[in-house]
Coordinates of C-alpha atoms in Angstrom, one line a residue:
M12 CA 45.3 7.9 -84.9
K13 CA 43.2 5.9 -82.5
K14 CA 44.2 2.7 -84.3
L15 CA 47.8 3.7 -84.0
K16 CA 47.5 4.3 -80.2
H17 CA 45.7 1.0 -79.8
Y18 CA 48.4 -0.7 -81.8
F19 CA 51.2 0.6 -79.6
A20 CA 49.2 -0.1 -76.4
M21 CA 48.8 -3.7 -77.5
R22 CA 52.3 -4.2 -78.7
F23 CA 54.4 -2.3 -76.2
N24 CA 54.4 -2.2 -72.4
W25 CA 55.5 1.4 -71.6
T26 CA 56.2 0.6 -68.0
T27 CA 58.6 -2.2 -69.0
G28 CA 60.2 0.1 -71.6
L29 CA 60.7 3.0 -69.2
T30 CA 62.1 0.7 -66.6
C31 CA 64.6 -0.7 -69.1
F32 CA 65.5 2.9 -70.2
C33 CA 66.2 3.9 -66.6
F34 CA 68.5 1.0 -65.8
A35 CA 70.2 1.5 -69.2
V36 CA 71.0 5.1 -68.3
V37 CA 72.6 4.0 -65.1
A38 CA 74.6 1.3 -67.0
G39 CA 75.7 3.9 -69.5
V40 CA 76.9 6.4 -66.9
Y41 CA 78.8 3.6 -65.1
S42 CA 80.4 2.4 -68.3
A43 CA 81.5 6.0 -69.2
R44 CA 84.0 5.9 -66.3
F45 CA 85.9 3.0 -67.8
Y46 CA 85.3 3.3 -71.5
R47 CA 85.8 7.0 -72.3
S48 CA 86.5 6.4 -76.0
I49 CA 83.4 4.3 -76.6
Q50 CA 81.4 5.7 -79.6
L51 CA 77.7 6.1 -79.3
E52 CA 77.4 5.2 -83.0
I53 CA 78.8 1.7 -82.3
V54 CA 76.1 1.2 -79.6
L55 CA 73.4 2.3 -82.0
I56 CA 74.6 0.2 -84.9
L57 CA 74.8 -2.9 -82.7
G58 CA 71.4 -2.3 -81.4
L59 CA 69.9 -1.8 -84.8
L60 CA 71.5 -4.9 -86.1
S61 CA 70.0 -6.9 -83.2
M62 CA 66.6 -5.5 -84.0
L63 CA 66.8 -6.8 -87.5
T64 CA 66.9 -10.3 -86.2
T65 CA 63.4 -10.2 -84.8
R66 CA 59.9 -9.1 -85.9
R67 CA 58.4 -8.9 -82.4
R68 CA 57.6 -5.2 -81.9
Q69 CA 57.8 -5.6 -78.1
I70 CA 61.5 -6.6 -78.4
I71 CA 62.2 -3.9 -81.0
W72 CA 60.7 -1.0 -78.9
T73 CA 62.3 -2.3 -75.7
T74 CA 65.7 -2.5 -77.5
L75 CA 65.2 1.1 -78.7
M76 CA 64.5 2.3 -75.2
I77 CA 67.6 0.5 -73.9
L78 CA 69.7 2.0 -76.7
F79 CA 68.4 5.5 -76.0
G80 CA 69.2 5.0 -72.3
L81 CA 72.7 3.7 -72.9
S82 CA 73.4 6.6 -75.3
L83 CA 72.1 9.2 -72.8
G84 CA 74.1 7.7 -70.0
L85 CA 77.3 7.4 -72.0
W86 CA 76.9 11.0 -73.2
R87 CA 76.3 12.4 -69.7
G88 CA 79.2 10.3 -68.2
G89 CA 81.6 11.4 -71.0
Q90 CA 80.6 15.0 -70.5
F91 CA 81.2 14.8 -66.8
Q92 CA 84.5 13.1 -67.3
Q93 CA 85.8 16.2 -68.9
S94 CA 85.2 18.4 -65.9
F95 CA 86.3 15.6 -63.5
A96 CA 89.6 15.2 -65.3
G97 CA 90.8 18.4 -63.8
Y98 CA 91.6 16.5 -60.5
E99 CA 94.5 14.7 -62.2
Q100 CA 96.2 18.1 -62.6
I101 CA 96.2 18.8 -58.8
Y102 CA 96.7 15.3 -57.2
G103 CA 100.0 15.3 -55.4
K104 CA 100.4 19.1 -55.7
K105 CA 100.3 21.8 -53.1
V106 CA 97.6 24.2 -54.3
I107 CA 95.4 27.0 -52.9
I108 CA 91.7 26.1 -53.1
T109 CA 88.6 28.3 -52.6
A110 CA 85.5 26.4 -51.8
Q111 CA 82.3 26.2 -49.8
A112 CA 82.2 24.2 -46.6
K113 CA 79.6 21.4 -46.9
S114 CA 79.7 20.3 -43.3
D115 CA 80.5 21.8 -39.9
G116 CA 84.1 21.6 -38.8
V117 CA 84.9 19.1 -36.1
Y118 CA 88.3 18.5 -34.4
D119 CA 89.8 15.1 -35.0
D120 CA 92.1 13.0 -32.8
K121 CA 95.1 15.0 -34.2
Q122 CA 93.4 18.3 -33.1
Q123 CA 92.9 19.3 -36.7
L124 CA 89.7 20.9 -37.8
E125 CA 88.0 18.5 -40.3
F126 CA 85.2 19.2 -42.7
D127 CA 84.0 18.6 -46.3
I128 CA 84.2 21.1 -49.1
G129 CA 82.4 21.5 -52.5
D130 CA 82.1 24.0 -55.3
I131 CA 85.9 23.8 -55.6
V132 CA 87.9 26.4 -57.5
V133 CA 91.7 26.2 -58.0
A134 CA 92.5 29.7 -59.4
E135 CA 96.2 29.0 -60.2
E136 CA 95.2 26.1 -62.4
D137 CA 92.0 27.8 -63.7
L138 CA 89.9 24.9 -62.6
S139 CA 86.3 24.6 -61.3
L140 CA 85.8 21.1 -60.0
P141 CA 82.8 19.0 -59.2
G142 CA 82.4 16.7 -56.2
K143 CA 83.5 17.0 -52.6
M144 CA 86.9 16.8 -50.8
T145 CA 87.7 16.3 -47.1
V146 CA 89.9 18.9 -45.5
S147 CA 91.7 18.8 -42.1
G148 CA 94.1 21.4 -40.9
F149 CA 94.8 24.5 -38.8
G150 CA 94.2 28.2 -38.9
A151 CA 90.5 28.9 -38.6
P152 CA 89.2 28.1 -35.1
A153 CA 85.8 27.1 -36.5
V154 CA 84.1 26.5 -39.8
T155 CA 80.3 26.3 -40.3
R156 CA 78.6 24.7 -43.2
G157 CA 78.1 27.3 -46.0
D158 CA 81.2 29.3 -45.1
I159 CA 83.5 30.2 -48.0
V160 CA 87.0 29.0 -47.1
Q161 CA 90.5 29.1 -48.5
V162 CA 92.5 26.0 -48.1
E163 CA 96.2 25.6 -48.8
G164 CA 97.8 22.2 -48.9
K165 CA 98.7 19.1 -50.9
V166 CA 95.8 17.2 -52.5
Y167 CA 95.7 13.4 -52.2
K168 CA 93.6 11.0 -54.1
T169 CA 91.1 9.0 -52.1
L170 CA 88.6 6.1 -52.4
G171 CA 84.9 6.3 -51.9
G172 CA 82.5 9.2 -52.1
K173 CA 85.1 11.9 -51.7
V174 CA 87.3 12.7 -54.7
G175 CA 90.3 13.9 -52.7
R176 CA 91.7 14.9 -49.3
V177 CA 93.9 17.7 -48.0
S178 CA 95.6 17.1 -44.6
F179 CA 97.6 19.5 -42.5
A180 CA 96.2 22.3 -44.5
Q181 CA 96.2 26.0 -43.7
I182 CA 92.5 27.1 -43.4
E183 CA 91.1 30.6 -43.7
V184 CA 87.5 31.6 -43.6
L185 CA 86.9 34.2 -46.3
N186 CA 83.2 34.7 -45.7
H187 CA 80.8 33.4 -43.1
T188 CA 77.4 32.2 -44.3
N189 CA 74.4 34.4 -43.7
S190 CA 71.9 31.7 -44.8
I191 CA 68.6 31.8 -42.8
V192 CA 68.5 28.0 -43.0
E193 CA 71.9 27.6 -41.5
Q194 CA 71.1 30.1 -38.7
V195 CA 68.0 28.1 -37.8
R196 CA 70.0 24.8 -37.9
Q197 CA 72.7 26.2 -35.7
R198 CA 70.2 27.5 -33.1
F199 CA 68.4 24.2 -33.1
V200 CA 71.7 22.3 -32.6
A201 CA 72.6 24.7 -29.7
G202 CA 69.1 24.1 -28.3
M203 CA 69.6 20.3 -28.4
Y204 CA 72.8 20.6 -26.4
N205 CA 71.1 22.9 -23.9
A206 CA 68.3 20.3 -23.3
L207 CA 70.2 17.0 -23.4
P208 CA 73.5 15.7 -22.0
E209 CA 76.1 14.0 -24.2
P210 CA 76.0 11.5 -25.9
A211 CA 72.2 11.7 -26.0
A212 CA 72.3 15.2 -27.6
S213 CA 74.6 14.1 -30.5
F214 CA 72.6 10.9 -30.9
G215 CA 69.3 12.9 -31.2
L216 CA 70.9 15.2 -33.8
G217 CA 72.0 12.1 -35.7
L218 CA 68.4 10.8 -35.7
L219 CA 66.9 14.1 -36.8
I220 CA 69.3 15.6 -39.3
G221 CA 71.9 12.9 -39.8
Q222 CA 74.7 14.8 -38.0
R223 CA 77.2 12.0 -37.2
S224 CA 80.3 14.1 -36.9
T225 CA 79.7 15.1 -33.3
L226 CA 79.0 11.5 -32.1
P227 CA 81.7 10.2 -29.6
K228 CA 83.9 7.7 -31.4
D229 CA 82.9 4.9 -28.9
V230 CA 79.2 5.5 -29.6
D231 CA 79.7 5.5 -33.3
Q232 CA 81.7 2.3 -33.2
D233 CA 79.0 0.6 -31.0
L234 CA 76.4 1.6 -33.6
R235 CA 78.5 0.1 -36.3
N236 CA 79.1 -3.1 -34.4
V237 CA 75.4 -3.7 -34.0
G238 CA 74.3 -2.6 -37.5
L239 CA 72.5 0.6 -36.3
V240 CA 74.6 3.2 -37.9
H241 CA 72.0 3.7 -40.6
I242 CA 69.6 5.4 -38.1
V243 CA 72.0 8.3 -37.5
A244 CA 72.9 8.6 -41.2
V245 CA 71.2 11.0 -43.5
S246 CA 68.8 8.4 -44.9
G247 CA 65.4 7.9 -46.4
Y248 CA 64.2 6.4 -43.2
N249 CA 64.3 9.8 -41.3
L250 CA 62.6 11.5 -44.3
T251 CA 59.9 8.8 -44.6
I252 CA 58.9 9.2 -41.0
L253 CA 58.4 12.9 -41.5
V254 CA 56.4 12.5 -44.7
L255 CA 54.2 9.8 -43.3
F256 CA 53.5 11.9 -40.2
S257 CA 52.4 14.9 -42.3
R258 CA 50.2 12.8 -44.5
R259 CA 48.5 11.1 -41.6
L260 CA 48.0 14.4 -39.9
L261 CA 46.2 16.1 -42.8
E262 CA 45.0 13.6 -45.3
K263 CA 41.6 13.2 -43.7
H264 CA 41.1 17.0 -44.0
S265 CA 42.7 17.8 -47.3
K266 CA 44.7 15.7 -49.7
Y267 CA 46.2 18.9 -51.2
Q268 CA 47.3 20.3 -47.8
A269 CA 48.8 16.9 -46.9
T270 CA 50.8 16.9 -50.2
L271 CA 51.8 20.5 -49.8
L272 CA 53.1 20.0 -46.2
S273 CA 54.9 16.8 -47.1
G274 CA 56.6 18.6 -50.0
L275 CA 57.7 21.5 -47.8
L276 CA 59.1 19.0 -45.3
I277 CA 61.1 17.3 -48.1
V278 CA 62.5 20.6 -49.3
G279 CA 63.3 21.7 -45.7
F280 CA 65.0 18.4 -44.8
L281 CA 67.2 18.6 -47.9
L282 CA 68.3 22.1 -47.1
I283 CA 69.1 21.3 -43.5
T284 CA 70.8 17.9 -44.0
G285 CA 72.5 18.6 -47.4
F286 CA 72.5 16.6 -50.6
S287 CA 74.0 13.3 -49.8
A288 CA 73.3 10.3 -52.1
S289 CA 70.9 8.5 -49.8
I290 CA 68.8 11.6 -49.0
V291 CA 68.6 12.8 -52.6
R292 CA 67.4 9.3 -53.5
A293 CA 64.9 9.3 -50.7
A294 CA 63.7 12.8 -51.6
I295 CA 63.1 11.8 -55.2
V296 CA 61.3 8.6 -54.2
S297 CA 59.1 10.6 -51.7
V298 CA 58.2 13.2 -54.3
L299 CA 57.3 10.5 -56.9
S300 CA 55.3 8.6 -54.3
L301 CA 53.5 11.7 -53.2
W302 CA 52.6 12.6 -56.8
A303 CA 51.3 9.1 -57.4
W304 CA 49.3 9.2 -54.1
Y305 CA 47.8 12.6 -54.9
C306 CA 46.9 11.5 -58.5
G307 CA 45.5 8.2 -57.3
R308 CA 48.0 6.2 -59.3
N309 CA 50.3 3.3 -58.6
I310 CA 54.1 3.0 -59.3
K311 CA 55.8 -0.3 -59.9
P312 CA 58.7 -0.8 -57.5
L313 CA 61.4 -1.5 -60.2
L314 CA 60.2 1.6 -62.1
L315 CA 60.4 3.7 -59.0
I316 CA 63.9 2.5 -58.2
G317 CA 65.0 3.1 -61.8
L318 CA 63.6 6.6 -61.9
A319 CA 65.4 7.6 -58.7
A320 CA 68.6 6.0 -59.8
T321 CA 68.4 7.7 -63.2
M322 CA 67.8 11.2 -61.7
T323 CA 70.6 10.9 -59.2
G324 CA 73.0 9.4 -61.7
L325 CA 72.4 12.0 -64.4
G326 CA 72.5 14.8 -61.8
S327 CA 75.9 13.6 -60.5
P328 CA 77.7 10.6 -62.1
L329 CA 80.0 10.7 -59.0
Y330 CA 77.2 8.9 -57.1
I331 CA 77.5 5.9 -59.5
W332 CA 81.2 6.0 -59.8
F333 CA 82.4 6.3 -56.3
D334 CA 79.6 6.6 -53.6
I335 CA 79.1 3.3 -51.8
G336 CA 76.3 4.9 -49.9
W337 CA 74.4 5.3 -53.1
Y338 CA 74.6 1.5 -53.8
L339 CA 73.7 0.6 -50.2
S340 CA 70.7 2.9 -50.3
F341 CA 69.3 1.4 -53.5
L342 CA 70.1 -2.2 -52.6
A343 CA 68.2 -1.8 -49.3
F344 CA 65.5 -0.1 -51.2
F345 CA 65.2 -3.0 -53.6
G346 CA 65.0 -5.4 -50.6
I347 CA 62.2 -3.5 -49.0
L348 CA 60.1 -2.8 -52.1
V349 CA 60.7 -6.0 -54.1
L350 CA 62.0 -8.9 -52.0
S351 CA 60.0 -8.2 -48.8
P352 CA 56.6 -8.1 -50.4
L353 CA 57.3 -11.3 -52.2
L354 CA 58.3 -13.0 -49.0
I355 CA 55.2 -11.8 -47.2
K356 CA 53.0 -12.8 -50.1
R357 CA 54.5 -16.2 -50.3
Y358 CA 55.0 -17.2 -46.6
S359 CA 52.4 -15.1 -44.6
K360 CA 49.3 -17.2 -44.6
S361 CA 47.2 -14.8 -42.4
S362 CA 46.9 -11.1 -41.6
K363 CA 47.6 -11.6 -37.9
L364 CA 50.5 -9.5 -36.7
L365 CA 51.0 -8.2 -40.2
E366 CA 52.9 -5.1 -39.1
Y367 CA 55.4 -7.1 -37.1
K368 CA 55.8 -9.6 -40.0
Q369 CA 56.4 -6.7 -42.3
L370 CA 59.0 -5.3 -39.9
V371 CA 60.8 -8.6 -39.8
S372 CA 60.6 -9.1 -43.6
D373 CA 61.8 -5.5 -44.3
T374 CA 64.7 -5.8 -41.9
F375 CA 65.7 -9.2 -43.3
S376 CA 65.3 -8.2 -46.9
A377 CA 67.4 -5.0 -46.5
Q378 CA 70.2 -6.9 -44.8
V379 CA 70.1 -9.7 -47.5
M380 CA 70.6 -7.0 -50.2
T381 CA 73.3 -5.1 -48.4
V382 CA 75.4 -7.8 -46.8
P383 CA 77.3 -9.0 -50.0
I384 CA 78.5 -5.5 -50.9
I385 CA 79.4 -4.7 -47.3
M386 CA 81.5 -8.0 -47.2
F387 CA 83.1 -7.1 -50.5
I388 CA 84.0 -3.4 -49.6
F389 CA 84.4 -3.5 -45.8
A390 CA 85.1 -7.2 -45.2
K391 CA 83.0 -7.0 -42.0
I392 CA 79.5 -8.0 -41.0
S393 CA 77.5 -7.5 -37.8
V394 CA 76.1 -10.9 -36.6
V395 CA 73.7 -9.2 -34.2
G396 CA 72.5 -6.5 -36.6
F397 CA 69.2 -8.3 -37.5
L398 CA 68.1 -8.8 -33.9
V399 CA 69.1 -5.3 -32.7
N400 CA 67.3 -3.7 -35.7
L401 CA 64.1 -5.6 -34.9
V402 CA 64.1 -4.1 -31.4
V403 CA 65.4 -0.6 -32.1
V404 CA 63.8 0.4 -35.5
P405 CA 60.2 0.6 -34.1
L406 CA 61.4 3.0 -31.4
V407 CA 63.1 5.4 -33.8
P408 CA 59.9 7.5 -34.7
F409 CA 59.3 8.1 -31.0
A410 CA 62.9 8.9 -30.4
M411 CA 62.8 11.4 -33.3
L412 CA 59.6 13.1 -32.0
F413 CA 61.0 13.3 -28.4
S414 CA 64.3 14.7 -29.7
F415 CA 62.6 17.3 -31.8
I416 CA 60.6 18.4 -28.7
A417 CA 63.8 18.5 -26.7
G418 CA 65.7 20.6 -29.3
L419 CA 62.7 23.0 -29.7
A420 CA 62.5 23.4 -25.9
G421 CA 66.3 24.1 -25.6
T422 CA 65.9 26.7 -28.3
I423 CA 62.8 28.5 -27.1
V424 CA 62.5 27.8 -23.3
P425 CA 66.0 26.7 -22.2
T426 CA 65.2 27.2 -18.5
V427 CA 62.7 24.3 -18.5
S428 CA 64.1 22.3 -21.4
G429 CA 65.6 19.7 -19.1
L430 CA 62.1 18.7 -17.9
L431 CA 60.6 18.7 -21.4
A432 CA 63.6 16.7 -22.7
L433 CA 63.2 13.9 -20.1
P434 CA 61.3 11.5 -22.4
A435 CA 64.0 12.0 -25.1
K436 CA 66.7 11.4 -22.6
I437 CA 65.2 8.2 -21.3
L438 CA 64.6 6.7 -24.8
L439 CA 67.9 7.8 -26.3
V440 CA 69.9 6.6 -23.4
A441 CA 68.0 3.2 -23.5
I442 CA 68.8 2.8 -27.2
L443 CA 72.5 3.6 -26.7
D444 CA 72.7 1.3 -23.7
L445 CA 71.2 -1.5 -25.8
A446 CA 73.7 -0.9 -28.6
Q447 CA 76.6 -0.9 -26.1
L448 CA 75.3 -4.1 -24.5
F449 CA 75.1 -6.0 -27.9
A450 CA 78.4 -4.4 -29.1
Q451 CA 80.2 -6.1 -26.2
I452 CA 79.2 -9.5 -27.4
P453 CA 82.4 -11.3 -28.6
H454 CA 82.7 -11.1 -32.4
A455 CA 79.6 -8.9 -32.7
L456 CA 81.4 -7.4 -35.7
T457 CA 83.0 -10.3 -37.6
I458 CA 85.6 -10.2 -40.4
A459 CA 84.0 -11.7 -43.5
K460 CA 85.5 -11.0 -46.9
I461 CA 84.3 -12.1 -50.3
N462 CA 85.7 -11.2 -53.8
I463 CA 83.8 -9.6 -56.6
T464 CA 82.9 -13.0 -58.1
G465 CA 81.4 -14.0 -54.8
M466 CA 79.4 -10.8 -54.6
I467 CA 78.0 -11.2 -58.1
I468 CA 77.0 -14.8 -57.3
C469 CA 75.2 -13.7 -54.2
Y470 CA 73.2 -11.1 -56.0
A471 CA 72.5 -13.5 -58.9
V472 CA 71.1 -16.0 -56.4
V473 CA 68.9 -13.3 -54.8
V474 CA 67.5 -12.2 -58.2
A475 CA 66.8 -15.8 -59.2
F476 CA 65.0 -16.3 -55.9
C477 CA 62.9 -13.2 -56.5
I478 CA 62.0 -14.5 -60.0
I479 CA 61.0 -17.8 -58.5
L480 CA 58.9 -16.2 -55.8
H481 CA 57.3 -14.0 -58.4
Q482 CA 56.3 -17.0 -60.4
K483 CA 54.9 -18.8 -57.4
T484 CA 52.9 -15.8 -56.2
K485 CA 50.9 -15.4 -59.4
G486 CA 49.3 -12.1 -60.0
L487 CA 51.7 -10.2 -57.7
R488 CA 52.0 -6.7 -58.9
D489 CA 53.2 -4.9 -55.7
I490 CA 53.3 -1.1 -55.6
I491 CA 54.8 1.1 -53.0
D492 CA 53.0 0.7 -49.7
E493 CA 52.3 4.0 -47.9
E494 CA 53.2 2.3 -44.6
K495 CA 56.6 1.1 -45.8
D496 CA 59.8 2.6 -44.5
L497 CA 62.2 3.7 -47.3
F498 CA 65.8 3.5 -46.2

C-alpha cells in the first residue's frame, strides 16, 4: 500500500488534477446549455481513446479527471435544463405567479413598484421554476424582501441574470415576512436614514449591504461613469473587509475565535445581502481561505478559483449560463490573485511602498481582466476608472466603518445620531463629490465595442502574458495573501 501511494504521489500531481477537474465541470455545465442531446458515453469513449495514445500516467490521470468533470457538468446542466424548460411554456403568456420577493420594492420612473422574485410557482401550468424574475406593477403599496406575493401579468423573456420580466403587473402581498434577519435589516436601514441625509444614506447602505436600488439615478450613473459601481454592489470586497477585520481583531488571542467570528460574519452577510453570484463566490472563497489559514495550509490561486466556480456553477447553472456578474467577479478575481502577484514579482525590485504597489497592481490587473468582456457586452469603458479607483478604494474600509456606526446610532440613539454620523457624512459626501467631478470630464464613459473574436484574442494575450511572466519569475508559487482584497 505504501508503495502504491508513493507511486501515485510521484506520477500524479493532485493539485493539477483537481484544478483541471474543476474547470472541466464549469465547461460541462456551460456546454449543456447549447448541446442538450450530447451523450456522456461519447465524451467518455473519446477520452479513453485519447488515453490509449500515451503511456504517461500523469496525462492519463489528468485526462480522467477532466472526463469526470465534464461528465458531472454535463449531467448537472442537463438535469437543470429540464426544470428551466418550463419557462418556455409561460413566455408571452399572461399568468398568475406566486413567488417570494428577493429584494425590496422600489418605485421606478413610471411609478411602478419594482422588485425581484424567486421560488416561482405557476399553479395553472403546474410549474415550479428556478431563477429570478423582475416584476414591476401596481396594487401593493410596498413589498419587502421575503414577502410572499402574487403577481398577475404577461411574462417576457430577458437577457442577463434574470430569466424573465413582468411589467404592468397586478401585485398582491399574500404574506409578510416575519424573519428576524429581515426585521433587523429593516431597522438598520431606517436607522441609516435617520442618521444621514440623502444621497449619503443610500450610498452608505450600498457600501455595507450592496443595496443599490435606493441610490438616486444621477449618483448611480456617476459611479458607473468613473468605474466605482463595484463598491456599492454586493461583492467580495465588502465581505473581505469584514473577514480581515475580524481576523486581525482576534487572531492574536485565539485562532479558533477569529475563525468562528469570521464564519459568523460570512453567514450573516449572506443572509442580509442575499445570494447573488458575486457574494456567493466571495463567501466560498472566504470559507476556503479561512479553512486553509486555520489548518496552516496554502491554496493555489487557480485551484481556489476553480473550486469556487465549480461550487457556484453546480449549485445554480444559471450563474454560468446568464449571469454577467458571475464572469466579472471571477475575471477580476483571476487578475488579483494570478496576474497581480506575477507583475509585482517581476517588476517590483524593492519592498518600499509595497502596499501601494499592490493596490496599483491589483486595480490594474482587475481592470485588464474585466475590460474586454465589458466592451463586448456593454460596449462602454470608463477611461478615468483606474485613477479614481486608486484614490477611492483605500477609503472604502473607513467609509464602511463610519457608515456602520452611523446606522447603529440611528437605530439605537436617534437623538444624537447626527453627531455620531458626522465622520460618515464627511467621507461619503467627499467620495460622491469626487465621483461627480470625474464623471463630468468629457468622454469619461467612452463607447468602445469589440466582437467575440476580439474578446477571445484579448484574453488569449493576457493568458500568454501570464505564462511568460510565470516562466520569467522562476519558482513563483503564489498563494492567496491574507492582505489581498477579493472583489
